[in-house]
Amino acid sequence: MASDMDFNGADTQDAALDLIPANTLAKVRLTIRPGGAGPEGWLTQSKTSTALYLNTEAVVMEGPFARRRIYTRIGFRGKAAGGPGDDTYGNRGRAMIRGILESARGVRADDQLNAARAARTIRSLGELSGLEFVARIGIERDKDKPEDTGRNVIKAALGAEHAEYARLMGGVPQLPQQSQFIAASTQFGTGSVAQSGTPSSGNAPFWAR
């Protein structure tokens, strides 16, 4: 029992505290942490402006960084939305969401066939929660704090056209027909947080959960 109370021989926390190197590619599973804002409650309201974002957690599924968690805010509507200029914050977020859908559903970025366009369409932001995709991991630092060591974030989602996609995903998902997508989306419903707290998958294929 005495040896159980001696922690001198325990591993250090260096590995857990070290950041995942920038530009690392990994398969991750996304979870949205509902903030109660927006029509269904999936969005989070900024504490300092009118901006809205998705507060997400991604868990690395495989490889040397398996089970590591990465927290990323995906912009949905910036504080400049509705003004004379472009909503850069919201546009970047929409690009990220498109990339996540393409990666999770095996769609190439240049594919404009009906099935691919349908795969980029969701009925609820809750459908993003639970998706697995290939992520490029980056490091984000607070520009106002030079001493900040940074934190890992998801910088991009990689689609089926990427050279490493099939290896990391374990294959390329077969894109269902548009009619299957519409039927699954109808079964899915709105995915409101207020109704269930988590999105319901029903009988939908993996890309519509």
PDB file of C-alpha atoms in Angstrom:
ATOM      1  CA  MET A   1       0.000   0.000   0.000  1.00  0.00           C
ATOM      2  CA  ALA A   2       2.856   2.362   0.806  1.00  0.00           C
ATOM      3  CA  SER A   3       4.163   2.086  -2.770  1.00  0.00           C
ATOM      4  CA  ASP A   4       0.708   3.055  -4.068  1.00  0.00           C
ATOM      5  CA  MET A   5       1.089   6.385  -2.297  1.00  0.00           C
ATOM      6  CA  ASP A   6       4.548   7.096  -3.767  1.00  0.00           C
ATOM      7  CA  PHE A   7       4.112   8.980  -7.053  1.00  0.00           C
ATOM      8  CA  ASN A   8       7.784   9.636  -7.789  1.00  0.00           C
ATOM      9  CA  GLY A   9       7.788   6.872 -10.381  1.00  0.00           C
ATOM     10  CA  ALA A  10       4.625   8.059 -12.148  1.00  0.00           C
ATOM     11  CA  ASP A  11       4.815   9.417 -15.686  1.00  0.00           C
ATOM     12  CA  THR A  12       5.042  13.177 -16.076  1.00  0.00           C
ATOM     13  CA  GLN A  13       2.242  15.162 -17.698  1.00  0.00           C
ATOM     14  CA  ASP A  14       4.449  16.489 -20.487  1.00  0.00           C
ATOM     15  CA  ALA A  15       2.778  14.367 -23.170  1.00  0.00           C
ATOM     16  CA  ALA A  16      -0.698  15.462 -22.110  1.00  0.00           C
ATOM     17  CA  LEU A  17       0.237  19.141 -21.959  1.00  0.00           C
ATOM     18  CA  ASP A  18       2.223  19.321 -25.194  1.00  0.00           C
ATOM     19  CA  LEU A  19       0.324  20.724 -28.156  1.00  0.00           C
ATOM     20  CA  ILE A  20      -0.388  18.534 -31.165  1.00  0.00           C
ATOM     21  CA  PRO A  21       2.012  19.790 -33.881  1.00  0.00           C
ATOM     22  CA  ALA A  22       0.533  22.247 -36.368  1.00  0.00           C
ATOM     23  CA  ASN A  23      -0.705  20.754 -39.671  1.00  0.00           C
ATOM     24  CA  THR A  24      -1.190  17.296 -38.156  1.00  0.00           C
ATOM     25  CA  LEU A  25      -3.904  15.346 -40.001  1.00  0.00           C
ATOM     26  CA  ALA A  26      -6.238  13.162 -37.962  1.00  0.00           C
ATOM     27  CA  LYS A  27      -9.663  11.580 -38.038  1.00  0.00           C
ATOM     28  CA  VAL A  28     -11.881  13.260 -35.450  1.00  0.00           C
ATOM     29  CA  ARG A  29     -15.444  13.047 -34.158  1.00  0.00           C
ATOM     30  CA  LEU A  30     -17.257  16.342 -33.674  1.00  0.00           C
ATOM     31  CA  THR A  31     -19.603  17.241 -30.833  1.00  0.00           C
ATOM     32  CA  ILE A  32     -21.480  20.530 -30.589  1.00  0.00           C
ATOM     33  CA  ARG A  33     -21.814  21.960 -27.102  1.00  0.00           C
ATOM     34  CA  PRO A  34     -25.182  23.772 -27.207  1.00  0.00           C
ATOM     35  CA  GLY A  35     -25.123  27.355 -25.981  1.00  0.00           C
ATOM     36  CA  GLY A  36     -28.862  27.966 -26.021  1.00  0.00           C
ATOM     37  CA  ALA A  37     -28.787  30.641 -28.738  1.00  0.00           C
ATOM     38  CA  GLY A  38     -30.450  30.540 -32.139  1.00  0.00           C
ATOM     39  CA  PRO A  39     -33.770  28.940 -33.137  1.00  0.00           C
ATOM     40  CA  GLU A  40     -32.777  25.462 -31.919  1.00  0.00           C
ATOM     41  CA  GLY A  41     -30.293  26.342 -29.199  1.00  0.00           C
ATOM     42  CA  TRP A  42     -27.191  24.907 -30.872  1.00  0.00           C
ATOM     43  CA  LEU A  43     -25.439  28.279 -31.184  1.00  0.00           C
ATOM     44  CA  THR A  44     -23.532  30.196 -28.518  1.00  0.00           C
ATOM     45  CA  GLN A  45     -23.782  33.963 -28.099  1.00  0.00           C
ATOM     46  CA  SER A  46     -20.509  35.869 -27.779  1.00  0.00           C
ATOM     47  CA  LYS A  47     -20.077  37.587 -24.413  1.00  0.00           C
ATOM     48  CA  THR A  48     -18.539  40.668 -26.017  1.00  0.00           C
ATOM     49  CA  SER A  49     -20.570  41.203 -29.214  1.00  0.00           C
ATOM     50  CA  THR A  50     -23.610  40.092 -31.198  1.00  0.00           C
ATOM     51  CA  ALA A  51     -21.605  37.327 -32.894  1.00  0.00           C
ATOM     52  CA  LEU A  52     -22.891  33.740 -32.822  1.00  0.00           C
ATOM     53  CA  TYR A  53     -20.778  30.611 -33.099  1.00  0.00           C
ATOM     54  CA  LEU A  54     -20.816  26.835 -32.707  1.00  0.00           C
ATOM     55  CA  ASN A  55     -18.891  25.763 -29.627  1.00  0.00           C
ATOM     56  CA  THR A  56     -17.371  22.449 -30.694  1.00  0.00           C
ATOM     57  CA  GLU A  57     -15.295  19.649 -29.248  1.00  0.00           C
ATOM     58  CA  ALA A  58     -13.453  17.229 -31.536  1.00  0.00           C
ATOM     59  CA  VAL A  59     -11.976  13.974 -30.244  1.00  0.00           C
ATOM     60  CA  VAL A  60      -9.064  12.441 -32.144  1.00  0.00           C
ATOM     61  CA  MET A  61     -10.127   8.905 -33.058  1.00  0.00           C
ATOM     62  CA  GLU A  62      -6.850   7.169 -33.913  1.00  0.00           C
ATOM     63  CA  GLY A  63      -3.082   7.491 -34.012  1.00  0.00           C
ATOM     64  CA  PRO A  64      -0.532   8.863 -31.540  1.00  0.00           C
ATOM     65  CA  PHE A  65      -2.903  11.608 -30.359  1.00  0.00           C
ATOM     66  CA  ALA A  66      -5.958   9.380 -29.915  1.00  0.00           C
ATOM     67  CA  ARG A  67      -8.490  10.603 -27.335  1.00  0.00           C
ATOM     68  CA  ARG A  68      -7.054  14.114 -27.303  1.00  0.00           C
ATOM     69  CA  ARG A  69      -9.775  16.772 -27.335  1.00  0.00           C
ATOM     70  CA  ILE A  70      -9.695  19.900 -29.473  1.00  0.00           C
ATOM     71  CA  TYR A  71     -11.989  22.849 -28.807  1.00  0.00           C
ATOM     72  CA  THR A  72     -12.878  25.127 -31.715  1.00  0.00           C
ATOM     73  CA  ARG A  73     -15.363  27.932 -32.183  1.00  0.00           C
ATOM     74  CA  ILE A  74     -16.918  27.855 -35.648  1.00  0.00           C
ATOM     75  CA  GLY A  75     -18.322  31.248 -36.577  1.00  0.00           C
ATOM     76  CA  PHE A  76     -21.932  31.382 -37.713  1.00  0.00           C
ATOM     77  CA  ARG A  77     -22.782  35.078 -37.703  1.00  0.00           C
ATOM     78  CA  GLY A  78     -20.323  37.882 -37.067  1.00  0.00           C
ATOM     79  CA  LYS A  79     -20.897  41.168 -35.286  1.00  0.00           C
ATOM     80  CA  ALA A  80     -20.814  42.906 -38.682  1.00  0.00           C
ATOM     81  CA  ALA A  81     -23.625  40.745 -40.110  1.00  0.00           C
ATOM     82  CA  GLY A  82     -26.330  42.845 -41.725  1.00  0.00           C
ATOM     83  CA  GLY A  83     -23.993  45.812 -42.126  1.00  0.00           C
ATOM     84  CA  PRO A  84     -22.488  47.291 -45.278  1.00  0.00           C
ATOM     85  CA  GLY A  85     -19.448  44.997 -45.330  1.00  0.00           C
ATOM     86  CA  ASP A  86     -18.974  41.253 -45.685  1.00  0.00           C
ATOM     87  CA  ASP A  87     -19.521  38.999 -42.701  1.00  0.00           C
ATOM     88  CA  THR A  88     -15.989  37.578 -42.763  1.00  0.00           C
ATOM     89  CA  TYR A  89     -16.440  35.716 -39.475  1.00  0.00           C
ATOM     90  CA  GLY A  90     -19.643  34.034 -40.604  1.00  0.00           C
ATOM     91  CA  ASN A  91     -18.288  33.279 -44.080  1.00  0.00           C
ATOM     92  CA  ARG A  92     -15.226  31.523 -42.643  1.00  0.00           C
ATOM     93  CA  GLY A  93     -17.490  29.453 -40.433  1.00  0.00           C
ATOM     94  CA  ARG A  94     -19.764  28.462 -43.320  1.00  0.00           C
ATOM     95  CA  ALA A  95     -16.699  27.388 -45.296  1.00  0.00           C
ATOM     96  CA  MET A  96     -15.621  25.220 -42.354  1.00  0.00           C
ATOM     97  CA  ILE A  97     -19.077  23.643 -42.057  1.00  0.00           C
ATOM     98  CA  ARG A  98     -19.106  22.900 -45.783  1.00  0.00           C
ATOM     99  CA  GLY A  99     -15.692  21.262 -45.429  1.00  0.00           C
ATOM    100  CA  ILE A 100     -16.865  19.136 -42.494  1.00  0.00           C
ATOM    101  CA  LEU A 101     -19.899  17.907 -44.441  1.00  0.00           C
ATOM    102  CA  GLU A 102     -17.782  17.110 -47.502  1.00  0.00           C
ATOM    103  CA  SER A 103     -15.207  15.262 -45.429  1.00  0.00           C
ATOM    104  CA  ALA A 104     -17.745  13.285 -43.393  1.00  0.00           C
ATOM    105  CA  ARG A 105     -19.793  12.324 -46.454  1.00  0.00           C
ATOM    106  CA  GLY A 106     -16.983  11.641 -48.925  1.00  0.00           C
ATOM    107  CA  VAL A 107     -17.716  14.574 -51.235  1.00  0.00           C
ATOM    108  CA  ARG A 108     -15.135  16.298 -53.408  1.00  0.00           C
ATOM    109  CA  ALA A 109     -15.100  20.093 -53.203  1.00  0.00           C
ATOM    110  CA  ASP A 110     -15.581  20.440 -56.969  1.00  0.00           C
ATOM    111  CA  ASP A 111     -18.473  17.944 -57.191  1.00  0.00           C
ATOM    112  CA  GLN A 112     -21.654  19.792 -58.189  1.00  0.00           C
ATOM    113  CA  LEU A 113     -23.862  16.783 -58.956  1.00  0.00           C
ATOM    114  CA  ASN A 114     -27.259  16.724 -57.247  1.00  0.00           C
ATOM    115  CA  ALA A 115     -26.247  14.077 -54.704  1.00  0.00           C
ATOM    116  CA  ALA A 116     -23.165  16.073 -53.680  1.00  0.00           C
ATOM    117  CA  ARG A 117     -25.161  19.290 -53.353  1.00  0.00           C
ATOM    118  CA  ALA A 118     -27.724  17.463 -51.234  1.00  0.00           C
ATOM    119  CA  ALA A 119     -24.947  16.113 -49.001  1.00  0.00           C
ATOM    120  CA  ARG A 120     -23.887  19.706 -48.262  1.00  0.00           C
ATOM    121  CA  THR A 121     -27.406  20.557 -47.097  1.00  0.00           C
ATOM    122  CA  ILE A 122     -28.622  20.053 -43.534  1.00  0.00           C
ATOM    123  CA  ARG A 123     -31.961  20.707 -41.872  1.00  0.00           C
ATOM    124  CA  SER A 124     -30.456  21.410 -38.457  1.00  0.00           C
ATOM    125  CA  LEU A 125     -27.066  22.419 -37.073  1.00  0.00           C
ATOM    126  CA  GLY A 126     -27.487  19.449 -34.760  1.00  0.00           C
ATOM    127  CA  GLU A 127     -26.753  17.144 -37.695  1.00  0.00           C
ATOM    128  CA  LEU A 128     -23.108  18.202 -37.427  1.00  0.00           C
ATOM    129  CA  SER A 129     -22.801  16.667 -33.973  1.00  0.00           C
ATOM    130  CA  GLY A 130     -21.416  13.145 -34.198  1.00  0.00           C
ATOM    131  CA  LEU A 131     -19.887  13.503 -37.666  1.00  0.00           C
ATOM    132  CA  GLU A 132     -16.456  11.959 -38.217  1.00  0.00           C
ATOM    133  CA  PHE A 133     -14.084  13.654 -40.642  1.00  0.00           C
ATOM    134  CA  VAL A 134     -10.436  14.284 -41.473  1.00  0.00           C
ATOM    135  CA  ALA A 135      -9.166  17.429 -39.777  1.00  0.00           C
ATOM    136  CA  ARG A 136      -6.079  19.543 -40.197  1.00  0.00           C
ATOM    137  CA  ILE A 137      -5.080  20.572 -36.692  1.00  0.00           C
ATOM    138  CA  GLY A 138      -3.506  23.948 -36.056  1.00  0.00           C
ATOM    139  CA  ILE A 139      -2.297  26.083 -33.173  1.00  0.00           C
ATOM    140  CA  GLU A 140      -4.020  29.334 -32.261  1.00  0.00           C
ATOM    141  CA  ARG A 141      -2.418  31.963 -30.046  1.00  0.00           C
ATOM    142  CA  ASP A 142      -3.768  35.108 -28.430  1.00  0.00           C
ATOM    143  CA  LYS A 143      -2.176  37.915 -30.443  1.00  0.00           C
ATOM    144  CA  ASP A 144      -2.569  40.271 -27.473  1.00  0.00           C
ATOM    145  CA  LYS A 145      -0.561  37.973 -25.189  1.00  0.00           C
ATOM    146  CA  PRO A 146       2.982  37.365 -26.496  1.00  0.00           C
ATOM    147  CA  GLU A 147       3.598  34.817 -23.741  1.00  0.00           C
ATOM    148  CA  ASP A 148       0.618  32.678 -24.804  1.00  0.00           C
ATOM    149  CA  THR A 149       1.768  29.145 -25.694  1.00  0.00           C
ATOM    150  CA  GLY A 150      -1.366  28.581 -27.758  1.00  0.00           C
ATOM    151  CA  ARG A 151      -4.010  25.905 -28.030  1.00  0.00           C
ATOM    152  CA  ASN A 152      -4.969  23.366 -30.644  1.00  0.00           C
ATOM    153  CA  VAL A 153      -7.899  24.112 -32.962  1.00  0.00           C
ATOM    154  CA  ILE A 154      -9.376  22.575 -36.102  1.00  0.00           C
ATOM    155  CA  LYS A 155      -8.036  24.674 -38.975  1.00  0.00           C
ATOM    156  CA  ALA A 156      -9.711  22.828 -41.851  1.00  0.00           C
ATOM    157  CA  ALA A 157     -11.631  19.710 -42.819  1.00  0.00           C
ATOM    158  CA  LEU A 158     -10.187  17.710 -45.715  1.00  0.00           C
ATOM    159  CA  GLY A 159     -12.406  16.240 -48.418  1.00  0.00           C
ATOM    160  CA  ALA A 160     -12.200  13.136 -50.567  1.00  0.00           C
ATOM    161  CA  GLU A 161      -9.854  14.813 -53.071  1.00  0.00           C
ATOM    162  CA  HIS A 162      -7.028  14.990 -50.524  1.00  0.00           C
ATOM    163  CA  ALA A 163      -4.250  12.427 -50.972  1.00  0.00           C
ATOM    164  CA  GLU A 164      -4.410  11.249 -47.334  1.00  0.00           C
ATOM    165  CA  TYR A 165      -8.198  11.188 -47.038  1.00  0.00           C
ATOM    166  CA  ALA A 166      -8.909   7.519 -47.796  1.00  0.00           C
ATOM    167  CA  ARG A 167      -6.119   6.278 -45.523  1.00  0.00           C
ATOM    168  CA  LEU A 168      -7.208   8.369 -42.553  1.00  0.00           C
ATOM    169  CA  MET A 169     -10.927   7.690 -43.000  1.00  0.00           C
ATOM    170  CA  GLY A 170     -10.394   3.994 -43.663  1.00  0.00           C
ATOM    171  CA  GLY A 171     -11.917   4.302 -47.129  1.00  0.00           C
ATOM    172  CA  VAL A 172     -14.122   6.739 -49.043  1.00  0.00           C
ATOM    173  CA  PRO A 173     -17.807   6.741 -48.013  1.00  0.00           C
ATOM    174  CA  GLN A 174     -20.184   5.970 -50.870  1.00  0.00           C
ATOM    175  CA  LEU A 175     -22.312   9.006 -51.603  1.00  0.00           C
ATOM    176  CA  PRO A 176     -26.024   8.078 -51.444  1.00  0.00           C
ATOM    177  CA  GLN A 177     -28.503   9.160 -54.064  1.00  0.00           C
ATOM    178  CA  GLN A 178     -30.250  12.495 -53.592  1.00  0.00           C
ATOM    179  CA  SER A 179     -33.589  10.768 -52.965  1.00  0.00           C
ATOM    180  CA  GLN A 180     -32.065   8.825 -50.059  1.00  0.00           C
ATOM    181  CA  PHE A 181     -30.716  12.038 -48.580  1.00  0.00           C
ATOM    182  CA  ILE A 182     -34.098  13.771 -48.760  1.00  0.00           C
ATOM    183  CA  ALA A 183     -35.874  10.803 -47.178  1.00  0.00           C
ATOM    184  CA  ALA A 184     -33.325  10.618 -44.363  1.00  0.00           C
ATOM    185  CA  SER A 185     -33.532  14.361 -43.730  1.00  0.00           C
ATOM    186  CA  THR A 186     -37.321  14.138 -43.502  1.00  0.00           C
ATOM    187  CA  GLN A 187     -37.014  11.370 -40.916  1.00  0.00           C
ATOM    188  CA  PHE A 188     -34.454  13.398 -39.016  1.00  0.00           C
ATOM    189  CA  GLY A 189     -36.689  16.406 -38.453  1.00  0.00           C
ATOM    190  CA  THR A 190     -35.393  19.607 -36.929  1.00  0.00           C
ATOM    191  CA  GLY A 191     -32.985  18.183 -34.340  1.00  0.00           C
ATOM    192  CA  SER A 192     -33.904  20.840 -31.788  1.00  0.00           C
ATOM    193  CA  VAL A 193     -31.963  20.874 -28.530  1.00  0.00           C
ATOM    194  CA  ALA A 194     -35.145  21.813 -26.731  1.00  0.00           C
ATOM    195  CA  GLN A 195     -36.770  18.557 -27.866  1.00  0.00           C
ATOM    196  CA  SER A 196     -34.084  16.061 -26.965  1.00  0.00           C
ATOM    197  CA  GLY A 197     -30.828  17.741 -25.901  1.00  0.00           C
ATOM    198  CA  THR A 198     -28.952  15.811 -28.604  1.00  0.00           C
ATOM    199  CA  PRO A 199     -29.673  15.288 -32.290  1.00  0.00           C
ATOM    200  CA  SER A 200     -31.676  12.189 -33.149  1.00  0.00           C
ATOM    201  CA  SER A 201     -30.204   9.913 -35.799  1.00  0.00           C
ATOM    202  CA  GLY A 202     -33.329   7.828 -36.466  1.00  0.00           C
ATOM    203  CA  ASN A 203     -32.778   5.502 -39.404  1.00  0.00           C
ATOM    204  CA  ALA A 204     -30.665   7.998 -41.319  1.00  0.00           C
ATOM    205  CA  PRO A 205     -27.336   6.919 -42.840  1.00  0.00           C
ATOM    206  CA  PHE A 206     -24.180   8.065 -41.071  1.00  0.00           C
ATOM    207  CA  TRP A 207     -23.884  11.279 -43.099  1.00  0.00           C
ATOM    208  CA  ALA A 208     -27.340  12.464 -42.056  1.00  0.00           C
ATOM    209  CA  ARG A 209     -26.958  11.913 -38.325  1.00  0.00           C
TER     210      ARG A 209
END
